[in-house]
Short mmCIF file of C-alpha atoms in Angstrom, two decimals:
data_model
loop_
_atom_site.label_atom_id
_atom_site.label_comp_id
_atom_site.label_asym_id
_atom_site.label_seq_id
_atom_site.Cartn_x
_atom_site.Cartn_y
_atom_site.Cartn_z
CA UNK L 1 38.98 31.11 -115.83
CA UNK L 2 39.12 27.53 -113.40
CA UNK L 3 41.80 29.00 -111.17
CA UNK L 4 39.04 31.71 -110.26
CA UNK L 5 35.96 29.22 -109.60
CA UNK L 6 38.00 27.15 -107.38
CA UNK L 7 38.95 30.58 -105.59
CA UNK L 8 35.33 31.79 -104.68
CA UNK L 9 34.03 27.18 -104.51
CA UNK L 10 36.86 27.57 -101.30
CA UNK L 11 35.40 31.30 -99.65
CA UNK L 12 32.04 30.26 -99.95
CA UNK L 13 33.29 27.10 -98.01
CA UNK L 14 34.61 28.86 -95.77
CA UNK L 15 31.84 31.81 -95.13
CA UNK L 16 30.04 28.38 -94.14
CA UNK L 17 32.22 27.28 -90.99
CA UNK L 18 31.89 30.29 -90.20
CA UNK L 19 28.29 30.65 -90.90
CA UNK L 20 28.32 27.04 -88.44
CA UNK L 21 30.16 28.10 -85.83
CA UNK L 22 28.63 31.53 -85.96
CA UNK L 23 25.42 28.89 -84.17
CA UNK L 24 27.22 27.35 -82.36
CA UNK L 25 28.86 29.63 -80.27
CA UNK L 26 24.97 32.05 -80.47
CA UNK L 27 23.44 28.59 -79.10
CA UNK L 28 25.84 27.64 -76.23
CA UNK L 29 25.89 31.07 -75.22
CA UNK L 30 21.33 31.07 -75.34
CA UNK L 31 21.39 27.22 -73.49
CA UNK L 32 24.06 29.00 -71.00
CA UNK L 33 22.39 31.17 -70.29
CA UNK L 34 18.65 29.96 -69.81
CA UNK L 35 17.53 30.03 -66.28
CA UNK L 36 18.05 26.91 -64.09
CA UNK L 37 15.58 24.85 -61.46
CA UNK L 38 15.26 25.16 -58.25
CA UNK L 39 16.03 22.81 -56.17
CA UNK L 40 13.40 22.52 -53.04
CA UNK L 41 14.69 21.95 -50.64
CA UNK L 42 12.87 20.25 -47.36
CA UNK L 43 12.23 20.55 -43.23
CA UNK L 44 14.66 18.85 -41.90
CA UNK L 45 13.38 17.21 -38.91
CA UNK L 46 14.96 14.54 -36.28
CA UNK L 47 12.72 11.47 -35.59
CA UNK L 48 12.56 8.19 -33.39
CA UNK L 49 10.97 4.87 -33.82
CA UNK L 50 8.59 4.45 -31.85
CA UNK L 51 9.71 1.35 -28.62
CA UNK L 52 7.47 -0.33 -26.74
CA UNK L 53 8.76 -1.79 -23.23
CA UNK L 54 7.41 -2.50 -19.80
CA UNK L 55 7.06 1.11 -18.30
CA UNK L 56 7.88 1.23 -13.25
CA UNK L 57 4.75 3.17 -12.17
CA UNK L 58 6.11 4.59 -8.81
CA UNK L 59 4.56 6.53 -6.51
CA UNK L 60 6.49 9.38 -4.53
CA UNK L 61 5.36 10.05 -0.26
CA UNK L 62 6.25 10.64 2.89
CA UNK L 63 7.60 8.31 5.04
CA UNK L 64 7.86 6.60 8.70
CA UNK L 65 10.69 4.24 9.39
CA UNK L 66 9.95 2.20 12.76
CA UNK L 67 10.62 -0.94 15.23
CA UNK L 68 9.69 -4.20 13.86
CA UNK L 69 8.96 -5.13 17.38
CA UNK L 70 9.23 -2.66 20.52
CA UNK L 71 8.45 -3.93 23.81
CA UNK L 72 8.55 -2.24 27.14
CA UNK L 73 10.36 -3.87 29.73
CA UNK L 74 8.39 -3.63 32.62
CA UNK L 75 8.03 -4.77 36.33
CA UNK L 76 5.68 -7.25 37.11
CA UNK L 77 5.97 -7.21 41.25
CA UNK L 78 7.20 -5.04 43.59
CA UNK L 79 10.77 -4.94 44.34
CA UNK L 80 13.67 -2.82 45.27
CA UNK L 81 15.90 -3.31 42.73
CA UNK L 82 18.82 -4.95 43.48
CA UNK L 83 21.05 -5.08 39.93
CA UNK L 84 21.46 -4.57 36.25
CA UNK L 85 22.45 -6.54 34.72
CA UNK L 86 23.42 -5.53 30.94
CA UNK L 87 25.42 -3.24 29.30
CA UNK L 88 22.46 0.22 28.00
CA UNK L 89 22.46 0.95 23.63
CA UNK L 90 23.99 -3.62 23.18
CA UNK L 91 21.88 -6.16 22.34
CA UNK L 92 20.54 -9.07 23.80
CA UNK L 93 18.74 -12.12 23.82
CA UNK L 94 15.36 -13.57 24.41
CA UNK L 95 14.81 -15.16 28.19
CA UNK L 96 18.27 -13.07 28.73
CA UNK L 97 18.17 -11.59 32.40
CA UNK L 98 17.69 -7.62 32.62
CA UNK L 99 16.87 -7.00 36.14
CA UNK L 100 17.53 -7.76 39.79
CA UNK L 101 14.13 -7.43 42.10
CA UNK L 102 14.54 -7.89 45.38
CA UNK L 103 13.97 -11.57 45.96
CA UNK L 104 13.43 -11.86 49.41
CA UNK L 105 9.75 -11.90 50.63
CA UNK L 106 8.59 -13.31 46.69
CA UNK L 107 11.96 -17.00 48.72
CA UNK L 108 9.38 -16.83 51.38
CA UNK L 109 5.58 -17.02 49.97
CA UNK L 110 7.40 -19.85 48.13
CA UNK L 111 8.45 -21.75 50.84
CA UNK L 112 5.23 -21.03 52.72
CA UNK L 113 3.35 -22.47 49.57
CA UNK L 114 4.80 -25.47 49.90
CA UNK L 115 5.05 -25.68 53.76
CA UNK L 116 1.21 -25.68 53.00
CA UNK L 117 1.26 -28.33 50.02
CA UNK L 118 3.61 -30.97 52.17
CA UNK L 119 0.78 -31.01 55.29
CA UNK L 120 -2.05 -30.24 53.16
CA UNK L 121 -0.33 -33.92 51.59
CA UNK L 122 -0.35 -35.16 54.72
CA UNK L 123 -3.82 -34.55 55.94
CA UNK L 124 -4.44 -36.26 52.06
CA UNK L 125 -3.18 -39.22 53.08
CA UNK L 126 -4.66 -39.75 56.71
CA UNK L 127 -7.48 -39.13 55.54
CA UNK L 128 -7.21 -41.88 52.70
CA UNK L 129 -5.62 -44.50 55.83
CA UNK L 130 -9.11 -43.21 57.97
CA UNK L 131 -11.64 -44.25 54.63
CA UNK L 132 -9.84 -47.15 53.61
CA UNK L 133 -9.75 -48.52 57.46
CA UNK L 134 -14.29 -47.26 58.21
CA UNK L 135 -14.99 -49.18 54.88
CA UNK L 136 -14.24 -52.87 55.90
CA UNK L 137 -15.64 -51.84 59.06
CA UNK L 138 -19.07 -50.56 58.38
CA UNK L 139 -19.83 -53.78 55.75
CA UNK L 140 -19.25 -55.53 59.05
CA UNK L 141 -21.59 -52.69 60.95
CA UNK L 142 -18.84 -52.43 63.11
CA UNK L 143 -19.49 -48.51 62.03
CA UNK L 144 -22.35 -46.60 61.92
CA UNK L 145 -23.12 -44.90 58.18
CA UNK L 146 -22.09 -41.37 59.28
CA UNK L 147 -18.87 -42.38 59.95
CA UNK L 148 -18.26 -43.44 56.86
CA UNK L 149 -20.09 -40.50 55.61
CA UNK L 150 -16.83 -38.53 56.86
CA UNK L 151 -15.15 -40.66 56.34
CA UNK L 152 -15.27 -39.84 53.24
CA UNK L 153 -16.06 -36.85 53.13
CA UNK L 154 -12.33 -35.88 54.73
CA UNK L 155 -10.53 -37.63 51.67
CA UNK L 156 -11.92 -35.56 49.38
CA UNK L 157 -11.40 -32.21 51.36
CA UNK L 158 -8.04 -32.89 51.93
CA UNK L 159 -7.05 -34.39 48.09
CA UNK L 160 -8.24 -30.92 47.74
CA UNK L 161 -6.05 -28.50 49.71
CA UNK L 162 -3.37 -30.40 48.73
CA UNK L 163 -4.86 -29.04 44.57
CA UNK L 164 -5.09 -25.78 46.55
CA UNK L 165 -1.30 -25.91 47.79
CA UNK L 166 -0.19 -27.02 44.16
CA UNK L 167 -1.80 -24.21 42.79
CA UNK L 168 -0.94 -22.10 45.26
CA UNK L 169 3.43 -23.31 44.87
CA UNK L 170 2.76 -22.05 41.05
CA UNK L 171 2.13 -18.78 41.41
CA UNK L 172 4.07 -18.56 44.87
CA UNK L 173 7.13 -19.81 42.37
CA UNK L 174 5.57 -17.95 39.45
CA UNK L 175 5.93 -14.43 41.45
CA UNK L 176 9.13 -15.46 41.85
CA UNK L 177 10.99 -15.94 38.53
CA UNK L 178 9.38 -12.12 38.22
CA UNK L 179 12.27 -10.96 40.00
CA UNK L 180 14.06 -12.39 37.67
CA UNK L 181 13.46 -9.85 34.78
CA UNK L 182 14.33 -10.54 31.02
CA UNK L 183 14.23 -9.36 28.26
CA UNK L 184 10.47 -10.76 25.97
CA UNK L 185 12.51 -10.84 22.84
CA UNK L 186 15.69 -10.17 21.03
CA UNK L 187 17.75 -6.90 19.66
CA UNK L 188 18.25 -3.50 20.82
CA UNK L 189 18.12 -2.17 24.33
CA UNK L 190 18.09 0.81 25.76
CA UNK L 191 19.36 2.98 28.74
CA UNK L 192 17.38 1.88 32.02
CA UNK L 193 15.16 3.91 33.39
CA UNK L 194 15.63 4.00 37.55
CA UNK L 195 18.97 3.19 39.28
CA UNK L 196 19.29 0.17 41.71
CA UNK L 197 18.02 0.81 44.51
CA UNK L 198 15.06 2.30 42.96
CA UNK L 199 11.19 0.63 44.41
CA UNK L 200 9.96 -1.17 41.23
CA UNK L 201 6.36 -2.91 40.22
CA UNK L 202 2.76 -1.98 40.67
CA UNK L 203 3.43 1.00 43.18
CA UNK L 204 6.81 1.82 41.70
CA UNK L 205 8.06 3.32 38.35
CA UNK L 206 7.44 0.02 36.42
CA UNK L 207 9.02 0.97 33.20
CA UNK L 208 12.20 -0.05 33.35
CA UNK L 209 13.63 -0.46 29.28
CA UNK L 210 12.75 -0.30 25.98
CA UNK L 211 13.97 -3.17 24.23
CA UNK L 212 13.62 -2.91 20.20
CA UNK L 213 14.08 -5.49 17.54
CA UNK L 214 15.59 -3.47 14.02
CA UNK L 215 16.91 -6.43 11.95
CA UNK L 216 13.60 -5.24 9.94
CA UNK L 217 11.95 -2.50 9.85
CA UNK L 218 8.55 -0.90 8.91
CA UNK L 219 8.02 2.19 7.07
CA UNK L 220 4.42 3.34 7.05
CA UNK L 221 3.82 6.40 5.14
CA UNK L 222 -0.81 7.09 3.12
CA UNK L 223 -1.31 7.18 0.50
CA UNK L 224 -4.36 8.77 -1.39
CA UNK L 225 -8.10 7.64 -2.29
CA UNK L 226 -7.03 8.38 -5.91
CA UNK L 227 -3.77 6.04 -5.69
CA UNK L 228 -6.34 3.38 -5.00
CA UNK L 229 -8.86 3.70 -7.38
CA UNK L 230 -6.03 4.02 -9.88
CA UNK L 231 -4.73 0.91 -8.67
CA UNK L 232 -7.90 -1.32 -9.08
CA UNK L 233 -8.23 0.00 -12.63
CA UNK L 234 -5.38 -1.71 -13.27
CA UNK L 235 -6.71 -4.77 -11.23
CA UNK L 236 -3.47 -4.05 -9.07
CA UNK L 237 -4.36 -4.82 -4.59
CA UNK L 238 -1.69 -3.41 -3.21
CA UNK L 239 -1.02 -4.82 0.53
CA UNK L 240 -1.71 -8.42 -1.37
CA UNK L 241 0.33 -10.92 -3.17
CA UNK L 242 -1.20 -11.78 -6.27
CA UNK L 243 -0.09 -14.78 -8.38
CA UNK L 244 -0.87 -14.05 -11.92
CA UNK L 245 1.40 -10.66 -11.89
CA UNK L 246 5.60 -11.93 -12.05
CA UNK L 247 6.33 -8.78 -9.81
CA UNK L 248 5.14 -6.57 -6.12
CA UNK L 249 4.91 -3.85 -5.07
CA UNK L 250 8.13 -3.05 -3.18
CA UNK L 251 9.59 0.68 -1.58
CA UNK L 252 12.44 1.79 -0.97
CA UNK L 253 13.77 4.70 0.77
CA UNK L 254 15.96 7.62 1.17
CA UNK L 255 18.93 7.86 3.99
CA UNK L 256 19.70 11.05 5.78
CA UNK L 257 22.10 11.73 3.30
CA UNK L 258 19.87 11.69 0.24
CA UNK L 259 21.69 8.09 -0.70
CA UNK L 260 19.14 5.17 -1.84
CA UNK L 261 18.94 2.64 1.40
CA UNK L 262 19.95 -0.82 -1.26
CA UNK L 263 17.64 -2.67 0.59
CA UNK L 264 13.91 -3.00 -1.28
CA UNK L 265 10.66 -3.82 1.17
CA UNK L 266 7.82 -5.66 0.48
CA UNK L 267 4.16 -4.87 0.94
CA UNK L 268 2.23 -6.54 2.96
CA UNK L 269 -0.75 -4.31 4.43
CA UNK L 270 -3.06 -1.63 3.31
CA UNK L 271 -5.38 -0.36 5.45
CA UNK L 272 -8.93 -1.10 4.11
CA UNK L 273 -10.20 2.04 4.98
CA UNK L 274 -9.60 6.51 4.55
CA UNK L 275 -9.06 8.31 7.16
CA UNK L 276 -11.76 10.79 6.31
CA UNK L 277 -9.91 13.97 8.28
CA UNK L 278 -6.76 13.19 5.53
CA UNK L 279 -8.75 10.92 2.80
CA UNK L 280 -5.66 8.72 3.07
CA UNK L 281 -5.00 5.52 3.88
CA UNK L 282 -1.86 3.27 6.03
CA UNK L 283 0.23 1.03 4.22
CA UNK L 284 3.23 -0.37 5.80
CA UNK L 285 6.34 -2.10 4.60
CA UNK L 286 8.53 -4.47 5.97
CA UNK L 287 12.61 -4.19 5.11
CA UNK L 288 15.93 -5.04 6.29
CA UNK L 289 18.24 -3.40 8.17
CA UNK L 290 21.24 -5.94 9.09
CA UNK L 291 22.96 -2.98 9.16
CA UNK L 292 21.01 -0.18 11.36
CA UNK L 293 21.42 1.93 9.50
CA UNK L 294 17.29 3.00 9.16
CA UNK L 295 16.94 4.80 12.79
CA UNK L 296 13.05 3.79 13.93
CA UNK L 297 11.28 7.50 14.15
CA UNK L 298 13.19 8.69 11.81
CA UNK L 299 11.01 9.93 8.37
CA UNK L 300 12.23 9.36 5.45
CA UNK L 301 10.98 9.44 1.74
CA UNK L 302 9.33 6.45 0.66
CA UNK L 303 9.27 5.67 -3.65
CA UNK L 304 6.42 3.09 -4.35
CA UNK L 305 6.03 0.65 -6.78
CA UNK L 306 2.57 1.04 -7.96
CA UNK L 307 2.70 -0.96 -11.62
CA UNK L 308 3.91 -2.06 -14.27
CA UNK L 309 2.96 -1.86 -17.98
CA UNK L 310 4.14 -4.84 -20.30
CA UNK L 311 4.76 -3.58 -23.74
CA UNK L 312 4.10 0.03 -22.83
CA UNK L 313 4.35 2.12 -26.14
CA UNK L 314 6.05 4.63 -24.72
CA UNK L 315 7.17 7.74 -26.82
CA UNK L 316 9.66 11.28 -25.58
CA UNK L 317 7.77 13.84 -23.89
CA UNK L 318 9.60 16.47 -25.72
CA UNK L 319 8.25 15.21 -28.45
CA UNK L 320 4.66 15.94 -27.23
CA UNK L 321 2.55 19.23 -27.60
CA UNK L 322 -0.22 19.51 -25.76
CA UNK L 323 -3.15 22.43 -27.07
CA UNK L 324 -6.43 22.00 -26.24
CA UNK L 325 -8.18 19.75 -28.17
CA UNK L 326 -5.53 17.48 -25.95
CA UNK L 327 -2.15 16.09 -26.66
CA UNK L 328 -0.41 15.50 -30.53
CA UNK L 329 2.11 13.99 -31.79
CA UNK L 330 4.57 14.78 -35.32
CA UNK L 331 4.99 11.52 -37.23
CA UNK L 332 6.61 11.09 -40.69
CA UNK L 333 4.99 8.66 -43.29
CA UNK L 334 6.73 6.15 -45.16
CA UNK L 335 6.48 9.26 -48.71
CA UNK L 336 8.40 12.02 -45.48
CA UNK L 337 5.54 13.35 -45.26
CA UNK L 338 4.07 15.04 -41.71
CA UNK L 339 1.18 14.64 -39.85
CA UNK L 340 -0.52 16.08 -36.73
CA UNK L 341 -1.66 12.44 -34.59
CA UNK L 342 -3.81 12.96 -31.51
CA UNK L 343 -2.79 10.83 -28.91
CA UNK L 344 -4.12 9.91 -25.56
CA UNK L 345 -1.61 9.69 -22.99
CA UNK L 346 -0.92 7.58 -20.20
CA UNK L 347 2.60 8.72 -16.36
CA UNK L 348 4.95 10.08 -17.71
CA UNK L 349 8.32 7.89 -16.35
CA UNK L 350 11.61 10.53 -16.20
CA UNK L 351 11.66 11.03 -20.07
CA UNK L 352 9.36 9.42 -21.59
CA UNK L 353 5.47 9.67 -21.51
CA UNK L 354 2.50 6.19 -22.14
CA UNK L 355 0.67 6.57 -25.02
CA UNK L 356 -2.34 4.72 -24.12
CA UNK L 357 -3.64 5.33 -27.82
CA UNK L 358 -2.23 7.04 -31.85
CA UNK L 359 0.92 5.30 -31.72
CA UNK L 360 2.37 1.21 -32.49
CA UNK L 361 5.74 0.29 -32.16
CA UNK L 362 7.87 1.39 -35.20
CA UNK L 363 6.43 4.23 -36.54
CA UNK L 364 8.83 6.90 -36.77
CA UNK L 365 7.41 10.51 -35.01
CA UNK L 366 9.10 13.67 -35.10
CA UNK L 367 11.53 14.69 -32.02
CA UNK L 368 12.99 17.87 -32.54
CA UNK L 369 11.93 20.78 -35.50
CA UNK L 370 8.58 20.00 -35.65
CA UNK L 371 7.46 23.36 -34.69
CA UNK L 372 8.04 24.65 -38.67
CA UNK L 373 5.97 21.42 -39.09
CA UNK L 374 2.04 22.16 -41.12
CA UNK L 375 0.27 18.81 -41.34
CA UNK L 376 0.01 17.66 -45.12
CA UNK L 377 4.11 18.86 -45.27
CA UNK L 378 7.39 16.70 -46.61
CA UNK L 379 10.25 16.74 -44.76
CA UNK L 380 13.61 15.75 -44.19
CA UNK L 381 13.83 13.27 -41.86
CA UNK L 382 16.71 12.46 -39.29
CA UNK L 383 17.59 9.33 -37.84
CA UNK L 384 19.19 10.47 -34.30
CA UNK L 385 21.72 7.33 -32.51
CA UNK L 386 21.31 6.34 -28.90
CA UNK L 387 23.98 7.81 -27.86
CA UNK L 388 22.59 10.79 -29.04
CA UNK L 389 19.18 11.13 -27.62
CA UNK L 390 21.16 10.38 -23.83
CA UNK L 391 23.29 13.00 -24.10
CA UNK L 392 19.91 15.06 -25.19
CA UNK L 393 17.91 14.00 -21.77
#
């Protein structure tokens, strides 16, 4: 009897364990079959921090290279051209003799003027002696008043003739000097315009050659009145130095092969009025040209520094979207939520745009992926490196 009860008791625990195991298995199956919570995937966007920088603003124009000095060498006296004392196309110094005009006639004029001067001096010396003899005689009543007056007149006339003779001699010597035609400046001389033996001067050809000073050249170009107004708005006076700025307007030019000329020119003049026919005003810059790479007369592309915007807020131009209401940028807040920020844009320089109002330094803006955004949407921002930014640009 006791063995049967024990057998029944063990059998009861056996069934209990089976039931518990079944419940555990069933619970596991139910737990496994429950739906899992779906993870929210936010749109991935590339962001870049807003930065500030000193932005150079340039204008581009068509300009012309002109010689700093371009002087015509002309014959100032008439005569036959005897000699040419230079090699065409070479460098000549200021005061160097270039041409010789037949000087014989002018030498004769000098000798004649000198002879007249010597004659006048001799007569002046005689008149002075006569006056010195008459004065004591007049004081002793041995000579009349008329004799004294005639002696004084002769003395003054003779001295006036000396002054005239000296002036005539000076003029004759100066004209004789014109027979040696000298270079008025240092520079490169052109080919001669006349041949040896040609009659030159007032009655003949007067232009003998030209001398061009090209170690410094002028860059002449025209700007629009709109450029002028924009500069005035920024308190920039083109063509004038301003001690309140730490920069001055300068220009660079392009050579015929497309290379940028290494030297810079300083803007030193701007026309004070606008040409009513073209709506532009002339601007001039001076530029070193020691290697003579710039030739007077050639046209060139001029790039001029108009303004420097210091500590300007700058954003990549590709981050901007333009619509009728204006320009806007997607800004990512600290909670990764995006907002559409309307901004006032300034000039565009290369791949960046100056933001006048609407952004501050350090804010994150979306540069890639903004086509899938809506205001208030949460995103997964990814910051791109400087190398990636440069590769995209």
